[in-house]
Structures are given as structure tokens and as C-alpha cells.
Amino acid sequence: MKAHPEQTCNSSNSRLLASRDLAEMQWVIGRSPAINRVAQHVQRAAEVQCPVLISGETGTGKEIWARVLHRSGPRANQPFVPVNCAALTSTLAESQLFGHEKGAFTGAMGSSLGVFRAGEGGLVFLDEIGEMPLELQPKLLRVLQQREVTPVGSSHPVSVDVQILAATNRDLEAEVTAGRFREDLFYRLNMVELRVPALRQRVEDIPELIEFFSSRFAVKYKRPVWRPSPQELRDFCEFDWPGNIRQLSHVIEQSFVLDSAPYLPNTESVNRLPVSLPFFNLARLRDQAVRQALDVTQGHKGQAAKLLGVHPNTLTRLLAQQNLPEVAEEASGTGDSPVGPAAEQPQSSGPAISANQALAASPDL
């Protein structure tokens, strides 16, 4: 009897769960159909050891999926060599990737294996492949086609045995059309494409991710586990998460660092603030921006400084300059305590304005 597709996906995910370590869990957690599909493709790609292209937005965990694939296949006990293509220097990129012989260029006091020979028998992960210089792409294509590299300064190719994974947050098909990426290289890399979903496309996994991160950071910072209320959980699930899982992790960890409840950046309460200016005096605009940020964050000066886009020490100075002696005294503390009740803050006669708008207009910042 043929297995149901969903059962097959869950089975693949279960095999991956059995092979991953704790550091990888944060990205692989979930039972959404999108994640199960990725897990199934990872399992198959690990078995056949073909080139894999991992695509997805920043923060979705593309390198983690590459590591899961490595741990799930027959190359698990061989090297995993990650390379950030965006960090390759134009003058040394060929040597960094393919190696060089002694004396191949000025300063080459010895030979170098390069990335591909260093990963012999294992897996080479080319992150940000869309950033690779166009002149290097034919040489990478040769590695994929002929499974050999030619070190700088040598005329003899050297055979290599590596599985190549590449990742990108760009639309490589659009890059091919624009002439910035070779079409033949794209098709060689794209033997199997893993499309890692954005967090907003797997909302059903957010509660489980929150539980994982909260438990993990509670241990790290020796604090109680944060358990969101139904409304807080609803807000987290409805948030767009442009930074994906990395942003979710950051928001929760930041709350443990500040010893406060997590809060969403650019929340609706902030977005609803009127953008019209009640007056044009820059000093008054700056003061009202500070008061408004403190009000939005309920007097938490660490969060208020982040909202204003300034260093906490700058906020301390701004509070000291205003006619708010109680607030200024609190602000000179550690940076993680509330500034004081809203009743202690002078009320503005004008309508509310955007904090970032006012600060952007202030020359003092």
C-alpha cells in the first residue's frame, strides 16, 4: 500500500530530528507542510549526494538546513566547509577556493589546498552564491562538471570528491536574465532546490519556536521561561517577521537580556502614531519624541532607547537635559529598569508625533 504524501513527509522529518543536535533544532522545529516538504527533499538530496541550491529569505536558516543535510547523508563523518561568497576578496578568491602552489604569486610562501580540496570527501557549502564574481563562475562550473580543480600556479588539475551545496536570498533566475549569473552554472547547482519558507508562511510553527527559544534562553540567562498570554501569542503569530526565525530568536533573547516581556518591533501601536508635526521647534520635537518613546514602552528606558534608535547613554543625557528630575535620576541606572510612572512625565499640549521622525529632525542626535 502506498504511503500518503503527508505521512512520507513526516517520516522524513522524523529521521532528520533523530540526527540533528540542539543547535540545529531551532531551525528545523515544526510540523507545517512547508517544513515537511523541505525535510523530505533534504533526506533525498543527502542520499543521492547531488548539488543542491537552498533558496530563501535572510534569517530562515539556510545554513542550518545545509548542516542537517550533511549530517543526514553518508558524508556525515567527513568535513563540512562553509564559504561566504560575499566575503571572498577579488584578488585572492581563486586561491581561497581552488588553492595555490608555492610561489604562485607574491607572498605565496607555501602551498594551499583551498576550500574544495580541504573538504575532500565531505560537503562544501557556498553561502550567498549570488555574490560570487562572474569571472570565477566558469571555474566553479568546472568543479561541478569535471569534479576537479586547478590550483593557482599549477597547470595540472586535481580531482576532488565533494558534494556542493549553495545558498542564496536572491532570485538567481532574475540574475541570469540580468547577465550577473551564468545560466549553465545555475542549472548545474539547481539539481535539487530547497525553498526554505519564510516564517510568515509557517505561522503554525511559531508557538513551538517560541517555546523552544524561551526554554533555551531561560537556561542561558537563568530566568523563568516566558509563556505568552493568548493575546501575546496571537500578536506574535500575526506579526510579519521580516527577519524570520533569526528575528524571532533575537526578540525573545533580548527580553531575557533586559529582564522584561518580549515586545514586537514596529508594532501597530507605534505605526498608528500621527506623522504630522505639531510644531517645528527641533528641541521640543526631540523632547516629545523621548516622552512618546517612554510612553509606548511603559517607561522602560532600554526599550525606549532602541525604539528611538539611540544608545542608552544618549537617552540618559536627553532625560537629564529635560525638566524631568525623577526620570533623569532613574535613567542613570543600569538601563533595564522602568523609568517611572507615566504620571511623572509632563504632558504635551500638541498631538503625538513619530519618535523616529522627531529624532531625525534633531541636530543634537
PDB file of C-alpha atoms in Angstrom, residues 75-177:
ATOM      1  CA  ARG A  75      29.304  12.152   4.241  1.00  0.00           C
ATOM      2  CA  ALA A  76      28.311  12.942   7.846  1.00  0.00           C
ATOM      3  CA  ASN A  77      31.735  11.977   9.231  1.00  0.00           C
ATOM      4  CA  GLN A  78      33.609  13.999   6.613  1.00  0.00           C
ATOM      5  CA  PRO A  79      34.320  17.761   6.639  1.00  0.00           C
ATOM      6  CA  PHE A  80      31.640  20.417   6.322  1.00  0.00           C
ATOM      7  CA  VAL A  81      33.290  23.515   4.846  1.00  0.00           C
ATOM      8  CA  PRO A  82      31.188  26.710   4.777  1.00  0.00           C
ATOM      9  CA  VAL A  83      32.230  29.582   2.499  1.00  0.00           C
ATOM     10  CA  ASN A  84      30.707  33.059   2.457  1.00  0.00           C
ATOM     11  CA  CYS A  85      30.995  34.054  -1.192  1.00  0.00           C
ATOM     12  CA  ALA A  86      30.198  37.666  -0.329  1.00  0.00           C
ATOM     13  CA  ALA A  87      33.360  37.804   1.797  1.00  0.00           C
ATOM     14  CA  LEU A  88      35.712  36.473  -0.876  1.00  0.00           C
ATOM     15  CA  THR A  89      38.331  39.070  -1.797  1.00  0.00           C
ATOM     16  CA  SER A  90      38.530  39.720  -5.527  1.00  0.00           C
ATOM     17  CA  THR A  91      42.318  39.330  -5.670  1.00  0.00           C
ATOM     18  CA  LEU A  92      42.535  36.119  -3.641  1.00  0.00           C
ATOM     19  CA  ALA A  93      39.177  34.458  -4.318  1.00  0.00           C
ATOM     20  CA  GLU A  94      40.574  31.938  -6.803  1.00  0.00           C
ATOM     21  CA  SER A  95      43.314  30.915  -4.391  1.00  0.00           C
ATOM     22  CA  GLN A  96      40.853  30.707  -1.491  1.00  0.00           C
ATOM     23  CA  LEU A  97      38.577  28.380  -3.424  1.00  0.00           C
ATOM     24  CA  PHE A  98      40.935  26.301  -5.547  1.00  0.00           C
ATOM     25  CA  GLY A  99      44.241  26.578  -3.685  1.00  0.00           C
ATOM     26  CA  HIS A 100      47.658  27.658  -4.952  1.00  0.00           C
ATOM     27  CA  GLU A 101      51.205  26.407  -5.337  1.00  0.00           C
ATOM     28  CA  LYS A 102      54.191  27.807  -3.540  1.00  0.00           C
ATOM     29  CA  GLY A 103      55.437  30.950  -5.294  1.00  0.00           C
ATOM     30  CA  ALA A 104      52.302  31.265  -7.430  1.00  0.00           C
ATOM     31  CA  PHE A 105      52.104  34.959  -6.527  1.00  0.00           C
ATOM     32  CA  THR A 106      53.823  37.487  -4.306  1.00  0.00           C
ATOM     33  CA  GLY A 107      53.500  36.382  -0.711  1.00  0.00           C
ATOM     34  CA  ALA A 108      52.708  32.742  -1.501  1.00  0.00           C
ATOM     35  CA  MET A 109      55.367  31.327   0.816  1.00  0.00           C
ATOM     36  CA  GLY A 110      53.781  27.893   0.764  1.00  0.00           C
ATOM     37  CA  SER A 111      51.093  25.905  -1.000  1.00  0.00           C
ATOM     38  CA  SER A 112      47.423  25.995  -0.037  1.00  0.00           C
ATOM     39  CA  LEU A 113      44.736  23.362  -0.524  1.00  0.00           C
ATOM     40  CA  GLY A 114      41.843  25.766  -0.985  1.00  0.00           C
ATOM     41  CA  VAL A 115      38.250  25.156   0.031  1.00  0.00           C
ATOM     42  CA  PHE A 116      37.425  22.258  -2.274  1.00  0.00           C
ATOM     43  CA  ARG A 117      40.487  20.143  -1.529  1.00  0.00           C
ATOM     44  CA  ALA A 118      40.137  20.920   2.190  1.00  0.00           C
ATOM     45  CA  GLY A 119      36.629  19.485   2.031  1.00  0.00           C
ATOM     46  CA  GLU A 120      37.698  16.280   0.292  1.00  0.00           C
ATOM     47  CA  GLY A 121      35.122  13.547   0.889  1.00  0.00           C
ATOM     48  CA  GLY A 122      32.753  15.950   2.595  1.00  0.00           C
ATOM     49  CA  LEU A 123      30.478  18.850   1.770  1.00  0.00           C
ATOM     50  CA  VAL A 124      31.270  22.404   0.638  1.00  0.00           C
ATOM     51  CA  PHE A 125      28.591  24.982   1.411  1.00  0.00           C
ATOM     52  CA  LEU A 126      28.731  28.108  -0.759  1.00  0.00           C
ATOM     53  CA  ASP A 127      26.656  30.718   1.036  1.00  0.00           C
ATOM     54  CA  GLU A 128      25.499  33.842  -0.831  1.00  0.00           C
ATOM     55  CA  ILE A 129      26.351  32.193  -4.152  1.00  0.00           C
ATOM     56  CA  GLY A 130      24.716  35.098  -5.980  1.00  0.00           C
ATOM     57  CA  GLU A 131      27.605  37.293  -4.809  1.00  0.00           C
ATOM     58  CA  MET A 132      30.284  35.176  -6.480  1.00  0.00           C
ATOM     59  CA  PRO A 133      32.315  37.225  -9.010  1.00  0.00           C
ATOM     60  CA  LEU A 134      31.312  36.482 -12.584  1.00  0.00           C
ATOM     61  CA  GLU A 135      34.899  35.637 -13.580  1.00  0.00           C
ATOM     62  CA  LEU A 136      35.031  32.793 -11.021  1.00  0.00           C
ATOM     63  CA  GLN A 137      31.787  31.177 -12.073  1.00  0.00           C
ATOM     64  CA  PRO A 138      33.221  29.202 -15.038  1.00  0.00           C
ATOM     65  CA  LYS A 139      35.805  27.650 -12.710  1.00  0.00           C
ATOM     66  CA  LEU A 140      33.105  26.639 -10.251  1.00  0.00           C
ATOM     67  CA  LEU A 141      31.190  25.158 -13.170  1.00  0.00           C
ATOM     68  CA  ARG A 142      34.240  23.030 -13.987  1.00  0.00           C
ATOM     69  CA  VAL A 143      34.292  21.687 -10.423  1.00  0.00           C
ATOM     70  CA  LEU A 144      30.668  20.637 -10.829  1.00  0.00           C
ATOM     71  CA  GLN A 145      31.108  19.119 -14.277  1.00  0.00           C
ATOM     72  CA  GLN A 146      34.605  17.596 -14.147  1.00  0.00           C
ATOM     73  CA  ARG A 147      34.972  17.226 -10.357  1.00  0.00           C
ATOM     74  CA  GLU A 148      38.442  18.749 -10.474  1.00  0.00           C
ATOM     75  CA  VAL A 149      40.203  21.995  -9.591  1.00  0.00           C
ATOM     76  CA  THR A 150      43.334  23.633 -10.934  1.00  0.00           C
ATOM     77  CA  PRO A 151      45.304  25.408  -8.191  1.00  0.00           C
ATOM     78  CA  VAL A 152      46.721  28.845  -8.951  1.00  0.00           C
ATOM     79  CA  GLY A 153      50.238  28.441 -10.325  1.00  0.00           C
ATOM     80  CA  SER A 154      49.663  24.867 -11.467  1.00  0.00           C
ATOM     81  CA  SER A 155      48.919  23.503 -14.914  1.00  0.00           C
ATOM     82  CA  HIS A 156      47.666  20.153 -13.663  1.00  0.00           C
ATOM     83  CA  PRO A 157      44.062  19.684 -12.485  1.00  0.00           C
ATOM     84  CA  VAL A 158      43.472  17.827  -9.241  1.00  0.00           C
ATOM     85  CA  SER A 159      40.463  15.562  -8.747  1.00  0.00           C
ATOM     86  CA  VAL A 160      38.133  16.386  -5.843  1.00  0.00           C
ATOM     87  CA  ASP A 161      35.282  14.470  -4.278  1.00  0.00           C
ATOM     88  CA  VAL A 162      32.868  16.863  -2.590  1.00  0.00           C
ATOM     89  CA  GLN A 163      29.143  17.449  -2.527  1.00  0.00           C
ATOM     90  CA  ILE A 164      28.357  21.085  -3.273  1.00  0.00           C
ATOM     91  CA  LEU A 165      25.539  22.995  -1.653  1.00  0.00           C
ATOM     92  CA  ALA A 166      24.852  26.635  -2.466  1.00  0.00           C
ATOM     93  CA  ALA A 167      22.507  29.121  -0.821  1.00  0.00           C
ATOM     94  CA  THR A 168      21.112  32.480  -1.816  1.00  0.00           C
ATOM     95  CA  ASN A 169      18.486  35.013  -0.826  1.00  0.00           C
ATOM     96  CA  ARG A 170      18.443  36.376  -4.371  1.00  0.00           C
ATOM     97  CA  ASP A 171      16.291  35.396  -7.331  1.00  0.00           C
ATOM     98  CA  LEU A 172      19.009  33.668  -9.373  1.00  0.00           C
ATOM     99  CA  GLU A 173      16.765  33.325 -12.408  1.00  0.00           C
ATOM    100  CA  ALA A 174      16.448  37.117 -12.451  1.00  0.00           C
ATOM    101  CA  GLU A 175      20.219  37.382 -12.003  1.00  0.00           C
ATOM    102  CA  VAL A 176      20.679  35.111 -15.025  1.00  0.00           C
ATOM    103  CA  THR A 177      18.354  37.297 -17.089  1.00  0.00           C
TER     104      THR A 177
END
